[in-house]
GROMACS .gro file of C-alpha atoms in nm:
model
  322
    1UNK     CA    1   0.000   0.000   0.000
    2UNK     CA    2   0.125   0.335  -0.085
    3UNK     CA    3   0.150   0.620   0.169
    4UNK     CA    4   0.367   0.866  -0.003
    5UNK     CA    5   0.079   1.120  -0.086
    6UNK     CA    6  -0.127   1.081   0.221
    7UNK     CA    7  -0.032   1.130   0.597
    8UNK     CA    8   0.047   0.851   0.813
    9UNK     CA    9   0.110   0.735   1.159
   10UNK     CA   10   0.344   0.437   1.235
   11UNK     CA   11   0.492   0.314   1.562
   12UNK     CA   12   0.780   0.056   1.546
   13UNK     CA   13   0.885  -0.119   1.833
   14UNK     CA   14   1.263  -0.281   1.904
   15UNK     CA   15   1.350  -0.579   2.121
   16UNK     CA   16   1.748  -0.506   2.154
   17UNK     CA   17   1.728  -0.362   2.472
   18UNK     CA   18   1.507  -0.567   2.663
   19UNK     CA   19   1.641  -0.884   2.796
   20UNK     CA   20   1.599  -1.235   2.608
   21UNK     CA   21   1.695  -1.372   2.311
   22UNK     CA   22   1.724  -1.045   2.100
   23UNK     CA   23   1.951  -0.893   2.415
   24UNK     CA   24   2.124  -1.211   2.393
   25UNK     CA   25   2.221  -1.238   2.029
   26UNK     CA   26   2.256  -0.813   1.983
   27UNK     CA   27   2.640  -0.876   1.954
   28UNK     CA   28   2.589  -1.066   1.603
   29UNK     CA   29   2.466  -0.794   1.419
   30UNK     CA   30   2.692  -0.514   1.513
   31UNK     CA   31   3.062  -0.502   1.351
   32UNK     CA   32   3.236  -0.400   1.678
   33UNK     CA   33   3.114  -0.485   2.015
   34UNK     CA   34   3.133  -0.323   2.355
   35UNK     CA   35   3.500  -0.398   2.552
   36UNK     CA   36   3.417  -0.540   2.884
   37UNK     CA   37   3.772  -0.385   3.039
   38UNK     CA   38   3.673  -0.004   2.908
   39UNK     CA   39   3.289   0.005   3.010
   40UNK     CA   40   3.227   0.257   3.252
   41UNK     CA   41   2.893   0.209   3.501
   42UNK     CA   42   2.727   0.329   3.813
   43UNK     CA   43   2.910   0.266   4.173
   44UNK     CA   44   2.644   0.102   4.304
   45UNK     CA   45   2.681  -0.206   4.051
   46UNK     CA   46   3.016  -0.423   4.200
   47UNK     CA   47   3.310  -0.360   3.925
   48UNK     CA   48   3.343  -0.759   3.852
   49UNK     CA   49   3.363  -0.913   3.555
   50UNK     CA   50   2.996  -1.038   3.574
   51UNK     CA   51   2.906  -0.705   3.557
   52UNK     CA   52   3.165  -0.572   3.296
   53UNK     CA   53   3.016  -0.812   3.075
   54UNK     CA   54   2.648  -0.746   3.146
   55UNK     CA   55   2.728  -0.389   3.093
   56UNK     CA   56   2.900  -0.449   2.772
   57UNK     CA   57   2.592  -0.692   2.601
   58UNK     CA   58   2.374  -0.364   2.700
   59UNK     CA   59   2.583  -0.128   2.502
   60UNK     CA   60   2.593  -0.418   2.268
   61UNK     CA   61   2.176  -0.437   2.205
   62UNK     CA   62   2.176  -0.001   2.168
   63UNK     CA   63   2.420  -0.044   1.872
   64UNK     CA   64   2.222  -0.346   1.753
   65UNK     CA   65   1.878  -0.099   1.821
   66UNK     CA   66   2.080   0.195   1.614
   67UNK     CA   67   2.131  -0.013   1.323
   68UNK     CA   68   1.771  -0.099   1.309
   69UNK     CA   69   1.695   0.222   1.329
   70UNK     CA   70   1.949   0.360   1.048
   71UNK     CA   71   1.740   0.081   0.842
   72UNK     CA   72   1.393   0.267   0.923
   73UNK     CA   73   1.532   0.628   0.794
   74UNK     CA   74   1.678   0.459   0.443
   75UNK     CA   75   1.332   0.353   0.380
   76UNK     CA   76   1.194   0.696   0.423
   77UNK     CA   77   1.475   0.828   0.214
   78UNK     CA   78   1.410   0.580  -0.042
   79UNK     CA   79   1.017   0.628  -0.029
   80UNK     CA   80   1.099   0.991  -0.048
   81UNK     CA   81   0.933   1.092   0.242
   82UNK     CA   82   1.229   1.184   0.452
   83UNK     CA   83   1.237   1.536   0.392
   84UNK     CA   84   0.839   1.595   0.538
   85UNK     CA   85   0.821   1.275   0.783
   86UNK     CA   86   0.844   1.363   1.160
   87UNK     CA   87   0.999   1.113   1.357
   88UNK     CA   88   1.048   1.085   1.738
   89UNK     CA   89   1.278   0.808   1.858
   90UNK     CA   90   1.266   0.751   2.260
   91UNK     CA   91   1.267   0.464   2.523
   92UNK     CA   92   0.987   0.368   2.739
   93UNK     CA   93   1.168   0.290   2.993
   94UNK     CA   94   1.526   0.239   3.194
   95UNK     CA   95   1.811   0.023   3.107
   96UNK     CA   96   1.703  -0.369   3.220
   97UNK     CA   97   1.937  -0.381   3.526
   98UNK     CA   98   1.905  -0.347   3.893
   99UNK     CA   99   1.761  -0.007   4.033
  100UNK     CA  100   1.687   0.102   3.659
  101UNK     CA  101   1.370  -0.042   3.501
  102UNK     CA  102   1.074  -0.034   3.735
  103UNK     CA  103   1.281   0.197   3.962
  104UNK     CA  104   1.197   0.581   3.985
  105UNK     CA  105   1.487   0.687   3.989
  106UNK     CA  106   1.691   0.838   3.705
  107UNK     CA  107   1.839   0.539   3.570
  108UNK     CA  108   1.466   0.415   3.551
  109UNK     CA  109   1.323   0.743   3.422
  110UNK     CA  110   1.533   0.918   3.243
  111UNK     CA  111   1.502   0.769   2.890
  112UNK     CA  112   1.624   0.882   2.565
  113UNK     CA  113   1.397   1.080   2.311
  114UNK     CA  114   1.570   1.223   1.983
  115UNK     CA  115   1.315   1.455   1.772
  116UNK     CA  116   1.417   1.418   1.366
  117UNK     CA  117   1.313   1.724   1.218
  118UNK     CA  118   1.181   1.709   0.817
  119UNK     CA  119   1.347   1.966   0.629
  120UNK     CA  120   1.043   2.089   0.465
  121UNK     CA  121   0.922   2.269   0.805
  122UNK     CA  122   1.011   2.533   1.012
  123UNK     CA  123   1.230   2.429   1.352
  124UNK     CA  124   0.994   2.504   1.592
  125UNK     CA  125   1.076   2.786   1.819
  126UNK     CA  126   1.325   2.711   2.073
  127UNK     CA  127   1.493   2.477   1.940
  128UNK     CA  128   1.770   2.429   1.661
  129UNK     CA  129   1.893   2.119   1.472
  130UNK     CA  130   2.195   1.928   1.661
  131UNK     CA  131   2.073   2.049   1.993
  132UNK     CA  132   2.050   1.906   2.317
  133UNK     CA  133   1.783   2.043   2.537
  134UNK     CA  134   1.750   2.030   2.902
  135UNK     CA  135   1.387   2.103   2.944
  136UNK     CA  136   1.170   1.856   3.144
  137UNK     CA  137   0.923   1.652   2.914
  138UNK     CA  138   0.711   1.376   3.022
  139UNK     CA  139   0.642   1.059   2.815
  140UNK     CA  140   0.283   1.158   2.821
  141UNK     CA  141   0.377   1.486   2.671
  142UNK     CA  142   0.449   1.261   2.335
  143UNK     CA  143   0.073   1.155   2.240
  144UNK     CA  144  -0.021   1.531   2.346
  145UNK     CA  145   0.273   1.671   2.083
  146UNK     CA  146   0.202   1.404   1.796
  147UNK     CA  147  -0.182   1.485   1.794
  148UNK     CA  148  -0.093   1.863   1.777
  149UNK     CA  149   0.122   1.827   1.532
  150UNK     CA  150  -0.113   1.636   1.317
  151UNK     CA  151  -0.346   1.883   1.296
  152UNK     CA  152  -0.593   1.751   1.644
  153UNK     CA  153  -0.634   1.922   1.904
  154UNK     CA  154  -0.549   1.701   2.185
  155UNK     CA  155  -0.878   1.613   2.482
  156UNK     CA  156  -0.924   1.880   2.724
  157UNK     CA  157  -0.839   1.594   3.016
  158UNK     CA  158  -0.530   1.462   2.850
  159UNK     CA  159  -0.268   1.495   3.072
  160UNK     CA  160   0.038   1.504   2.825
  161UNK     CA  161   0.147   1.874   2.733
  162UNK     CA  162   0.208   1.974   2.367
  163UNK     CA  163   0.654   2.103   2.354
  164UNK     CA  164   0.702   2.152   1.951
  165UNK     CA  165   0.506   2.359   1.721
  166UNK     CA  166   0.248   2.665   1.723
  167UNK     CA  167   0.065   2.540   1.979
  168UNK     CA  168   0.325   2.405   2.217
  169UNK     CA  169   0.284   2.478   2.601
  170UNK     CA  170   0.506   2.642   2.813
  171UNK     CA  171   0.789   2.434   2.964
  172UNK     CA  172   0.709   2.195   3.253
  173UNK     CA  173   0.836   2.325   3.594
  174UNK     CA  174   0.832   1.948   3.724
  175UNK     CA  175   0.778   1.617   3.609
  176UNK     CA  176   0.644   1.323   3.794
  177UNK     CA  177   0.678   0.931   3.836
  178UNK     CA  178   0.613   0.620   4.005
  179UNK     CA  179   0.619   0.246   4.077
  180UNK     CA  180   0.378  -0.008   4.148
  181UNK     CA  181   0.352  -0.367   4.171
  182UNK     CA  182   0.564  -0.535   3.900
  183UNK     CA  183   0.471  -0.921   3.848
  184UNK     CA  184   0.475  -1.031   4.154
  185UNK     CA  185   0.639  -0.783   4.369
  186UNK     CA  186   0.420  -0.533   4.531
  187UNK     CA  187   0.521  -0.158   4.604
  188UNK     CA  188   0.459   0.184   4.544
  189UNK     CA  189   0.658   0.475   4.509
  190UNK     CA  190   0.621   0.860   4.361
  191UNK     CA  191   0.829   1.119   4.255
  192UNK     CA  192   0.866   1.423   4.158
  193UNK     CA  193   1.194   1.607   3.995
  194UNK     CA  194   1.265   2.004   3.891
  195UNK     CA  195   1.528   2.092   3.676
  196UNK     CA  196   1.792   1.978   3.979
  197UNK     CA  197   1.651   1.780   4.251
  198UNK     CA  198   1.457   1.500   4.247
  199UNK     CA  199   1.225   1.319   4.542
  200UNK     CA  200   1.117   1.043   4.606
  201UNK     CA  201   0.855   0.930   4.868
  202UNK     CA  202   0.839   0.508   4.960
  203UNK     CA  203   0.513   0.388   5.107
  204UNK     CA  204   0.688   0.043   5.195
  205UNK     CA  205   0.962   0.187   5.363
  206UNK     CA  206   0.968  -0.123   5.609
  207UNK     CA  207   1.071  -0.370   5.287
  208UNK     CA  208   1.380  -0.403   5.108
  209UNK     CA  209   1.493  -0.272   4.802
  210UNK     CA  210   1.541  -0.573   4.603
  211UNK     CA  211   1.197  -0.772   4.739
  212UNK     CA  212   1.148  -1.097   4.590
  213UNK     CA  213   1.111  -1.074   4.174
  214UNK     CA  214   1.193  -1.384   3.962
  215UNK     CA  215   1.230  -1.231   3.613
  216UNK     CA  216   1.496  -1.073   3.808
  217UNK     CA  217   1.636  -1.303   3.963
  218UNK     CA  218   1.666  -1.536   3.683
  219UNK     CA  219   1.738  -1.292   3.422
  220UNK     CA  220   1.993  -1.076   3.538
  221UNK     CA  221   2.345  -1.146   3.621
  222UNK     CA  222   2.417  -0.845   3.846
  223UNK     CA  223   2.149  -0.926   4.068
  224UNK     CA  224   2.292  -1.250   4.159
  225UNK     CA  225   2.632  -1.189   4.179
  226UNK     CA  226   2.548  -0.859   4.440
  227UNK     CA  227   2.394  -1.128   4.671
  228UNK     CA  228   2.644  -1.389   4.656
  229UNK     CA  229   2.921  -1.100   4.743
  230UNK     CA  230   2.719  -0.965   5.006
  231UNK     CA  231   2.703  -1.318   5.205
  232UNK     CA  232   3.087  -1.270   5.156
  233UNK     CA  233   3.082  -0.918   5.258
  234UNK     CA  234   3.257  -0.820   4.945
  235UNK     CA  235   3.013  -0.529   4.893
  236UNK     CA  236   3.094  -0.166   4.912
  237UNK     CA  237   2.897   0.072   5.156
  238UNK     CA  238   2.701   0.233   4.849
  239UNK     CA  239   2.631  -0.118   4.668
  240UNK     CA  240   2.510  -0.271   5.007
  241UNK     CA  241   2.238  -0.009   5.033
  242UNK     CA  242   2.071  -0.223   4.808
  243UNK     CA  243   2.080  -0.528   4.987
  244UNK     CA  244   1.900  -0.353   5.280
  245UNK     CA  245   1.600  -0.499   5.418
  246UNK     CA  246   1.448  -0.119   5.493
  247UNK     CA  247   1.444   0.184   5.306
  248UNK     CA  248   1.424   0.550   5.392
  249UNK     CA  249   1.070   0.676   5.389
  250UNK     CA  250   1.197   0.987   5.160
  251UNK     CA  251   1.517   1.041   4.940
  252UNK     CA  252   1.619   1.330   4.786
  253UNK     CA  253   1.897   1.393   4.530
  254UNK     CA  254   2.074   1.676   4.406
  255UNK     CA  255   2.144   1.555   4.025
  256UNK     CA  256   2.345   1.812   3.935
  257UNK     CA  257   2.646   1.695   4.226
  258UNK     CA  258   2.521   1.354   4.238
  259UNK     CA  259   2.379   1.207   3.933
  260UNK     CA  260   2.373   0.837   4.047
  261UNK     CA  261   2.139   0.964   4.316
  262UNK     CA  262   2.389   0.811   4.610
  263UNK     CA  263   2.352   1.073   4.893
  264UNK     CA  264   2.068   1.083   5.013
  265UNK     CA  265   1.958   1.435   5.143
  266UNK     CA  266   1.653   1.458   5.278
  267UNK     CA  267   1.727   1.431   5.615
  268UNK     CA  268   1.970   1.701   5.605
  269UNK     CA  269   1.816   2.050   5.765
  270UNK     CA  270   1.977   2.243   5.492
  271UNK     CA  271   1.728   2.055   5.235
  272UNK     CA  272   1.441   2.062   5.422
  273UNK     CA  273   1.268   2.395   5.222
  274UNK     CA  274   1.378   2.188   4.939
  275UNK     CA  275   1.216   1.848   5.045
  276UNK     CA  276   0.918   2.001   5.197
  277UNK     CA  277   0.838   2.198   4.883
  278UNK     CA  278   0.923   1.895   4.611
  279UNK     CA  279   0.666   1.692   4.856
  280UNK     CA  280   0.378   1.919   4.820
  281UNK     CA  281   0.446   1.910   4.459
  282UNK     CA  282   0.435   1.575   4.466
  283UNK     CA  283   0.096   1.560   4.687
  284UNK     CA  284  -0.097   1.848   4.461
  285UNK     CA  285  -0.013   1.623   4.166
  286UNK     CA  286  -0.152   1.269   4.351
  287UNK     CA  287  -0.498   1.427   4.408
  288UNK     CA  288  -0.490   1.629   4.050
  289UNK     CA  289  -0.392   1.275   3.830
  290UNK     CA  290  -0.640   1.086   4.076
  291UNK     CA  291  -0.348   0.880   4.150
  292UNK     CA  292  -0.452   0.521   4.198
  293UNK     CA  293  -0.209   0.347   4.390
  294UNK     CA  294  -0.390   0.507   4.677
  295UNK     CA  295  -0.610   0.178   4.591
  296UNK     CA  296  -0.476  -0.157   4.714
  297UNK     CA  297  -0.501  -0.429   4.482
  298UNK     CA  298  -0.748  -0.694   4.548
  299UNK     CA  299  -0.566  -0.988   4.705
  300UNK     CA  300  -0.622  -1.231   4.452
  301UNK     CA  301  -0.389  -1.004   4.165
  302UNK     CA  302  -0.088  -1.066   4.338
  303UNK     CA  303  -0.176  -1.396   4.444
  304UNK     CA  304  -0.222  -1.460   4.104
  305UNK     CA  305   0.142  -1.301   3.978
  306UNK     CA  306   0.290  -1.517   4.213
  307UNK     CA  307   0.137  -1.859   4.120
  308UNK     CA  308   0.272  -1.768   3.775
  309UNK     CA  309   0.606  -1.643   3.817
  310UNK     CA  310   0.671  -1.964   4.042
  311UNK     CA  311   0.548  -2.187   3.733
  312UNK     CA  312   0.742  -1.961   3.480
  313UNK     CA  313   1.098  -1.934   3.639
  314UNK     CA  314   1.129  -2.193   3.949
  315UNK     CA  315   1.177  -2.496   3.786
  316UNK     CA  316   1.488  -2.314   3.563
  317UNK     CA  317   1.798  -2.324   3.614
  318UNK     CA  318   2.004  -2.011   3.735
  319UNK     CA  319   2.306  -1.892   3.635
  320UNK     CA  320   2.609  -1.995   3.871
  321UNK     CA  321   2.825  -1.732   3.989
  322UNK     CA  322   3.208  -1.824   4.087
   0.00000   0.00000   0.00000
């Protein structure tokens, strides 16, 4: 079917980056792969080869996701509809490791999103080709943008803000986030970051970090070699956070001195008009959005994600760490 003289909408999804088989085979379609000895990653990840080599297939499924995507803007080239085609290219999530995806933190949240502009239209004001902007935009801000720019005018109770064009909206002050039960794991966090701190606010403070969650624990590496070196008490200070059983009630971060969110700040007294203002933010926005994690789940749900996560992963074998 031709499209050339009619609009269109397509969305194309990519596999690289999430784990299984297409994470596991990225590093056969790329022409160089990722050196385990010159990856660089967070502190709070052990420096082991385990995790050098994790690390490494990650950077290994982005080139493998690039590619694909070099693939997608030939076609438009050779269709000839480069040159009036809008395309966004952005991540719905974090990387697939430990205290990234499913975790509101910026590791989990802050994803990529690359705007290519056609040549045949204006750059919208404030921005330039080859820039990097700082401002704050929400994935919901994307449906919001994509309707306006198609000519709609996006429902009065969408929540998503229109950033490029004529009828873009002024820049978000803050942007919000959150976690809830994920298979079988139960929690619930929100947060709320400006353009330099962000908070966070746990409402299972007395459970750990890294509760019970077999895709996890089956599928990534990391995970089990952080608990095999903390019953050896190999761990650093900072990676051993995340084998706590607790966790604070509230964190706060300054991103701009500590962008893998380490220290926490807000118990400090010299944050406090800091905290106390990013948390009613955060509690304007949770009766505004009707948040409903206010809600618990009815017993049965989780009951349910655990029945099946036992009969997906428990009778697999895990991988053995020296």
């Amino acid at each position: 079917m031709c499209i050339r003289d009619r609009p269109f909408y397509a969305q194309i999804n990519f596999p690289e980056t999430h784990r299984g088989r297409d994470w596991d085979e990225s590093h056969l379609h790329i022409d160089r792969t990722a050196d385990p000895d010159r990856v660089h990653f967070p502190p709070y990840y052990p420096d082991h080869r385990v995790t050098r080599e994790d690390w490494a297939q990650y950077l290994n499924t982005v080139m493998a996701l690039d590619k694909k995507v070099g693939y997608v803007l030939d076609r438009l080239a050779e269709d000839g509809l480069a040159d009036n085609t809008i395309v966004f290219f952005f991540g719905d999530h974090g990387r697939a490791m430990i205290r990234a995806k499913q975790w509101p933190y910026e590791s989990g949240l802050n994803t990529p999103l690359i705007v290519r502009w056609p040549k045949s239209l204006p750059s919208p004001d404030g921005f330039h080709p080859g820039e990097i902007n700082r401002r704050l935009i929400a994935s919901i801000d994307l449906a919001a943008t994509s309707l306006s720019l198609s000519g709609i005018a996006p429902p009065l109770l969408m929540q998503g803000r229109v950033f490029l064009g004529p009828d873009a909206a002024p820049p978000r002050r803050y942007v919000f986030g959150g976690r809830d039960r994920g298979d079988e794991t139960v929690d619930r966090i929100r947060t709320v970051r400006d353009d330099r701190y962000r908070y966070l606010r746990n409402y299972y403070p007395d459970r750990p970090f890294l509760q019970l969650n077999r895709y996890k624990e089956w599928t990534y590496p990391v995970l089990a070699l952080m608990r095999k070196l903390h019953e050896r008490g190999m761990l650093t200070d900072v990676q051993a956070r995340l084998m706590s059983p607790i966790r604070p009630r509230e964190e706060l971060y300054d991103l701009e001195s500590d962008p893998y969110e380490i220290h926490n700040l807000a118990g400090l007294p010299q944050y406090r008009e800091v905290k106390e203002r990013l948390s009613a933010v955060l509690d304007t926005w949770l009766l505004e959005s009707n948040d409903q994690g206010r809600i618990p789940e009815d017993p049965s749900i989780p009951a349910y994600w655990e029945k099946m996560m036992k009969e997906n992963y428990e009778g697999r074998p895990k991988k053995t760490i020296p």
